[in-house]
Structure formats: structure tokens, C-alpha cells
Short mmCIF file of C-alpha atoms in Angstrom, two decimals:
data_model
loop_
_atom_site.label_atom_id
_atom_site.label_comp_id
_atom_site.label_asym_id
_atom_site.label_seq_id
_atom_site.Cartn_x
_atom_site.Cartn_y
_atom_site.Cartn_z
CA MET A 151 50.99 6.68 -35.28
CA THR A 152 48.83 4.95 -32.73
CA ARG A 153 50.58 1.46 -33.17
CA ALA A 154 54.02 3.13 -33.09
CA LEU A 155 53.10 4.82 -29.83
CA ALA A 156 51.69 1.66 -28.35
CA ALA A 157 54.84 -0.32 -29.33
CA LEU A 158 56.91 2.34 -27.80
CA ILE A 159 54.96 2.43 -24.38
CA ALA A 160 55.44 -1.48 -24.36
CA LEU A 161 59.14 -1.26 -25.05
CA LEU A 162 59.61 1.30 -22.30
CA ALA A 163 57.65 -0.73 -19.72
CA LEU A 164 59.79 -3.77 -20.48
CA ALA A 165 62.93 -1.81 -20.46
CA VAL A 166 62.58 -0.74 -16.81
CA PRO A 167 65.48 -2.19 -15.06
CA ALA A 168 64.29 -5.33 -13.36
CA ARG A 169 66.95 -5.38 -10.76
CA ALA A 170 67.75 -4.07 -7.31
CA GLU A 171 71.35 -4.19 -6.02
CA GLY A 172 71.53 -8.01 -6.37
CA TYR A 173 70.72 -10.96 -4.18
CA ASP A 174 74.30 -11.49 -2.88
CA ASP A 175 73.28 -9.76 0.56
CA PHE A 176 70.96 -12.71 1.10
CA ILE A 177 73.91 -14.49 2.78
CA ASN A 178 73.59 -11.93 5.64
CA VAL A 179 69.87 -12.03 6.14
CA ALA A 180 68.52 -12.66 9.64
CA GLU A 181 65.81 -15.26 10.25
CA ALA A 182 63.04 -12.50 10.57
CA GLY A 183 63.82 -11.41 7.04
CA LEU A 184 63.17 -14.88 5.40
CA LYS A 185 59.36 -14.78 5.17
CA PRO A 186 59.11 -11.23 3.63
CA PHE A 187 61.73 -12.17 1.02
CA ALA A 188 59.68 -15.35 0.23
CA ARG A 189 56.53 -13.42 -0.17
CA ASP A 190 58.22 -10.84 -2.62
CA ILE A 191 59.86 -13.64 -4.66
CA GLY A 192 56.64 -15.66 -4.63
CA GLY A 193 54.53 -12.67 -5.90
CA LEU A 194 56.94 -12.09 -8.74
CA LEU A 195 56.85 -15.68 -9.70
CA GLY A 196 53.24 -15.61 -9.84
CA ALA A 197 52.95 -12.35 -11.93
CA ALA A 198 52.86 -11.74 -15.62
CA SER A 199 51.89 -15.39 -16.61
CA ASN A 200 49.12 -14.46 -19.01
CA HIS A 201 47.15 -11.46 -20.41
CA THR A 202 43.89 -12.90 -21.72
CA ALA A 203 41.52 -15.54 -20.60
CA ARG A 204 41.03 -16.69 -24.36
CA SER A 205 42.43 -20.10 -25.11
CA LEU A 206 44.94 -20.39 -27.96
CA GLY A 207 43.10 -23.08 -29.70
CA PHE A 208 44.54 -26.32 -31.09
CA SER A 209 48.05 -25.67 -32.63
CA GLY A 210 47.92 -21.91 -31.82
CA PHE A 211 51.14 -20.46 -30.60
CA ASP A 212 52.22 -17.42 -28.48
CA MET A 213 55.84 -16.31 -27.69
CA GLY A 214 57.20 -13.06 -26.18
CA PHE A 215 58.96 -11.20 -23.52
CA ARG A 216 57.29 -10.70 -20.01
CA SER A 217 58.28 -8.45 -17.16
CA ALA A 218 57.19 -8.28 -13.57
CA ILE A 219 58.43 -5.30 -11.29
CA GLN A 220 57.63 -4.97 -7.83
CA LEU A 221 57.57 -1.30 -6.86
CA LYS A 222 59.39 -1.79 -3.60
CA PRO A 223 60.28 -4.76 -1.15
CA SER A 224 58.03 -5.76 1.60
CA SER A 225 58.66 -4.46 5.14
CA GLY A 226 61.18 -6.71 6.76
CA ASN A 227 62.77 -7.73 3.39
CA SER A 228 66.39 -6.80 4.39
CA VAL A 229 67.95 -8.43 1.35
CA LEU A 230 66.95 -5.64 -1.03
CA PRO A 231 67.01 -1.78 -0.79
CA ALA A 232 63.88 -0.62 0.92
CA LYS A 233 62.60 1.77 -1.72
CA LYS A 234 63.94 0.33 -5.09
CA ALA A 235 61.88 -1.52 -7.69
CA PHE A 236 63.07 -5.04 -8.46
CA GLY A 237 61.71 -7.88 -10.58
CA PHE A 238 62.23 -10.39 -13.32
CA ASN A 239 62.27 -10.40 -17.19
CA TYR A 240 61.19 -13.64 -18.88
CA PHE A 241 60.76 -15.25 -22.40
CA GLN A 242 57.72 -17.18 -22.54
CA ALA A 243 56.50 -19.70 -25.16
CA GLU A 244 52.91 -21.16 -25.25
CA ILE A 245 51.00 -23.92 -27.33
CA GLY A 246 47.45 -24.65 -27.81
CA MET A 247 46.26 -28.13 -27.37
CA PRO A 248 42.81 -29.82 -27.79
CA TYR A 249 39.83 -29.20 -25.48
CA ARG A 250 40.92 -25.57 -24.85
CA VAL A 251 44.03 -26.60 -22.90
CA ASP A 252 47.18 -24.44 -23.30
CA GLY A 253 50.60 -25.19 -22.05
CA PHE A 254 53.38 -22.77 -21.37
CA VAL A 255 57.18 -22.56 -20.30
CA ARG A 256 59.17 -19.57 -19.45
CA ALA A 257 62.68 -18.74 -18.35
CA GLY A 258 64.39 -15.59 -17.19
CA GLY A 259 65.58 -13.90 -13.94
CA ASP A 260 68.17 -11.29 -12.99
CA ASP A 261 71.38 -10.70 -10.92
CA GLY A 262 72.46 -14.37 -10.56
CA LEU A 263 68.91 -15.60 -9.92
CA VAL A 264 67.70 -18.06 -12.60
CA VAL A 265 63.88 -18.67 -12.98
CA THR A 266 62.14 -21.46 -14.96
CA SER A 267 58.34 -21.99 -14.88
CA ALA A 268 55.92 -24.45 -16.62
CA GLY A 269 52.14 -24.67 -16.50
CA LEU A 270 48.75 -25.56 -17.98
CA ARG A 271 45.55 -23.43 -18.59
CA TYR A 272 42.05 -24.47 -19.20
CA GLY A 273 39.44 -22.32 -20.94
CA LEU A 274 36.15 -22.51 -19.23
CA ARG A 275 34.23 -21.08 -22.16
CA ALA A 276 34.12 -21.58 -25.87
CA ILE A 277 36.42 -19.47 -27.90
CA SER A 278 34.79 -16.41 -29.53
CA ASP A 279 36.13 -13.23 -30.95
CA GLN A 280 32.77 -11.44 -30.58
CA PRO A 281 32.92 -7.92 -28.88
CA TYR A 282 31.99 -8.05 -25.19
CA TYR A 283 32.20 -11.74 -25.08
CA VAL A 284 33.61 -12.88 -21.67
CA HIS A 285 36.21 -15.51 -21.56
CA ALA A 286 37.15 -17.44 -18.35
CA MET A 287 40.32 -19.48 -17.65
CA LEU A 288 41.92 -21.53 -14.82
CA GLU A 289 45.57 -21.64 -14.78
CA ALA A 290 48.06 -23.81 -12.64
CA PHE A 291 51.88 -23.59 -12.89
CA GLY A 292 55.04 -24.30 -11.11
CA SER A 293 58.35 -22.35 -10.84
CA LEU A 294 61.91 -22.63 -9.49
CA ALA A 295 64.02 -19.76 -8.62
CA ALA A 296 67.71 -20.69 -8.05
CA HIS A 297 70.57 -18.53 -6.61
CA LYS A 298 73.89 -19.49 -5.23
CA HIS A 299 72.75 -18.55 -1.63
CA PHE A 300 69.01 -19.69 -1.80
CA TYR A 301 66.37 -21.37 -3.85
CA ALA A 302 62.59 -21.11 -3.96
CA LYS A 303 59.88 -23.45 -5.17
CA HIS A 304 56.57 -21.72 -6.19
CA PHE A 305 53.19 -23.16 -7.17
CA GLY A 306 50.52 -20.57 -8.33
CA THR A 307 46.96 -20.70 -9.44
CA ASN A 308 44.85 -18.04 -11.25
CA LEU A 309 41.27 -17.49 -12.23
CA ARG A 310 41.24 -14.95 -15.08
CA LEU A 311 38.52 -13.23 -17.00
CA SER A 312 38.88 -11.24 -20.22
CA MET A 313 36.68 -9.26 -22.60
CA ASN A 314 37.30 -7.97 -26.09
CA MET A 315 36.15 -4.31 -25.98
CA GLY A 316 37.12 -3.54 -29.71
CA PHE A 317 39.90 -0.95 -28.98
CA ALA A 318 41.62 -3.44 -26.54
CA ALA A 319 40.94 -6.65 -24.57
CA LEU A 320 40.59 -6.12 -20.79
CA TYR A 321 41.50 -8.79 -18.28
CA ALA A 322 41.03 -9.22 -14.45
CA GLY A 323 41.24 -11.88 -11.88
CA ALA A 324 42.68 -13.36 -8.74
CA GLY A 325 45.39 -16.00 -7.86
CA MET A 326 47.11 -17.77 -5.08
CA ASP A 327 51.00 -17.91 -4.62
CA ASN A 328 52.49 -20.66 -2.53
CA THR A 329 56.27 -20.33 -2.11
CA ALA A 330 58.86 -22.53 -0.27
CA LEU A 331 62.25 -20.76 0.24
CA THR A 332 65.35 -22.83 1.29
CA VAL A 333 68.68 -21.13 2.47
CA GLN A 334 71.73 -22.68 0.96
CA ASN A 335 74.43 -20.28 2.31
CA SER A 336 74.30 -18.05 5.43
CA ASN A 337 76.65 -16.07 7.55
CA ASN A 338 73.96 -16.43 10.45
CA GLY A 339 73.72 -20.19 10.74
CA LEU A 340 70.62 -20.38 8.66
CA ALA A 341 71.83 -23.01 6.09
CA ASP A 342 68.95 -25.43 5.11
CA ARG A 343 66.36 -23.31 6.92
CA ARG A 344 63.13 -23.48 5.04
CA VAL A 345 60.13 -20.98 5.27
CA THR A 346 56.91 -21.03 3.42
CA ALA A 347 54.61 -18.24 2.37
CA ALA A 348 51.05 -18.26 0.92
CA GLU A 349 49.54 -14.97 -0.46
CA PRO A 350 46.57 -13.94 -2.57
CA ARG A 351 47.15 -11.95 -5.68
CA PHE A 352 44.67 -9.71 -7.48
CA PHE A 353 45.29 -8.28 -11.01
CA ALA A 354 43.93 -6.31 -13.92
CA GLY A 355 45.18 -4.97 -17.14
CA LEU A 356 44.66 -4.62 -20.89
CA LYS A 357 46.10 -6.16 -24.15
CA LYS A 358 46.36 -4.20 -27.32
CA LYS A 359 47.03 -5.64 -30.81
CA ILE A 360 49.78 -4.08 -32.92
CA ARG A 361 51.12 -4.82 -36.30
CA TYR A 362 52.88 -8.25 -36.09
CA GLY A 363 51.89 -8.82 -32.48
CA TYR A 364 50.51 -7.36 -29.31
CA PHE A 365 51.41 -5.68 -26.14
CA SER A 366 49.85 -5.82 -22.64
CA ALA A 367 50.27 -3.74 -19.43
CA GLY A 368 48.70 -4.67 -16.15
CA TYR A 369 48.96 -4.08 -12.28
CA ALA A 370 48.78 -6.77 -9.48
CA GLU A 371 48.44 -6.26 -5.63
CA THR A 372 49.73 -8.80 -3.35
CA HIS A 373 50.95 -8.94 0.28
CA GLY A 374 50.33 -5.06 0.39
CA ARG A 375 52.66 -4.39 -2.52
CA GLY A 376 52.17 -3.56 -6.13
CA ILE A 377 53.48 -5.18 -9.12
CA VAL A 378 53.68 -3.81 -12.74
CA GLU A 379 53.31 -6.32 -15.49
CA GLY A 380 54.22 -5.86 -19.11
CA THR A 381 54.33 -8.06 -22.21
CA LEU A 382 55.42 -7.75 -25.79
CA GLY A 383 54.81 -10.71 -28.09
CA LEU A 384 53.42 -12.61 -31.16
CA ARG A 385 50.21 -14.72 -31.09
CA PHE A 386 49.18 -17.05 -33.95
#
């Protein structure tokens, strides 16, 4: 019953519509709206990249669905409705390599926005499954979000800690999102305009093992906005 309930919660979290009203209104954005939009896109590109600081170990493998939902756009983001949640859904695959190094790729997006990412992680401590052992991990990854009216390049870094509590593994950490947004099409003469945004991100959550896999749920705070993270996957 507990496993079934956990799986249901995870599925409901991932089933939240990760969309606003689409990004086609970007073509009408004013210059003042570019940087708030870049902050929002950058925070989502940096979110939901991982749910533990434990390395996979050599030849370990992880794959699953990830979701990052920002609860509402930043003030000044005129592209998206002011009080509606929006975000991305991903499929992510990871592989463990020697020396506690993991690599990952993911792809996803929504509403005509295509997102791809790749990155590396390094485990700062030896792998252990003992209760209350604290793992620590550094992460670095790059992402590209492409739409017919704009594209965004993102580079993110995270320092993540996690601890196995028996009933679940808890994680927390901090990261930095650096985003460069370039306008491709504009009704306001902004074509080829480029803006950058750099914002810290703080996050926490938990991971729970279930039959044949795991789920995780978390929350991140960045540029004064909240992001809900969810994962459902398999780990070997």
C-alpha cells in the first residue's frame, strides 16, 4: 500500500501540466521583459538535474522522467500569463564512470520549446549505503533551449549533499544558473538582441525507493520564485 501510494504521488507530480499558454507571444516582448524571461528559463534549465549526491559507481545506470514546474513567472515576464505555472518535462539517462564520475544527458521541453542538456558529476566522498552517511557531489552541465522566436544557452553548477535516513534519502544544496538569451524573431525590432542572467538557486527534497525504481520530490528557490521538482525512474 505504501509503495502504491508513493508511486501515485510521484505520477501525479509528474502529470502536472508543464505548460503555460505557449511561447509564441515572445515575438511581441518588449526589451524590459527579456531579462525576467531569461531568469525564468534559466532556473528551469538548472532544476531537477539530480536527486542524490551518491555517485552511481562504475557501470551504474539511471534513467527516468524529470519534471520542473515554476509556480508563476517572474515580475516583468510578459511572455507568460502572470499567475500560471509553467515548466519542462524531461527524459534523462545517466551512466557511472570510474573515480566517482557520472555523466548524464536529457531532452524534453514543451509548447514548441526543445531542450537538451549534458553534464558531469563528481562524488566528493566514497560511496556508502550506511544509514546517516553524508554524500557530497559537485555537478556541472550545459543546456540549450531552442524555440522559433528565441534560444537560450545555459550553464549550471550545483553542490549537493544527501543522507540516507532509512525511510528515504534527503538531499539539499545550492547552485548557480548562468543563462544567455538571444532573440531570433521580434515585432519590436529586437532580433539578435542578447541578454544574460546569473542567479543562485537553493533546493531540497527527498528520494524514496519503490518496487522496480524510485521517485523523488523537491523544491527549489531562485530569483524570488519557487520551482517544484519531481522524478520517477530506475537506478541500477
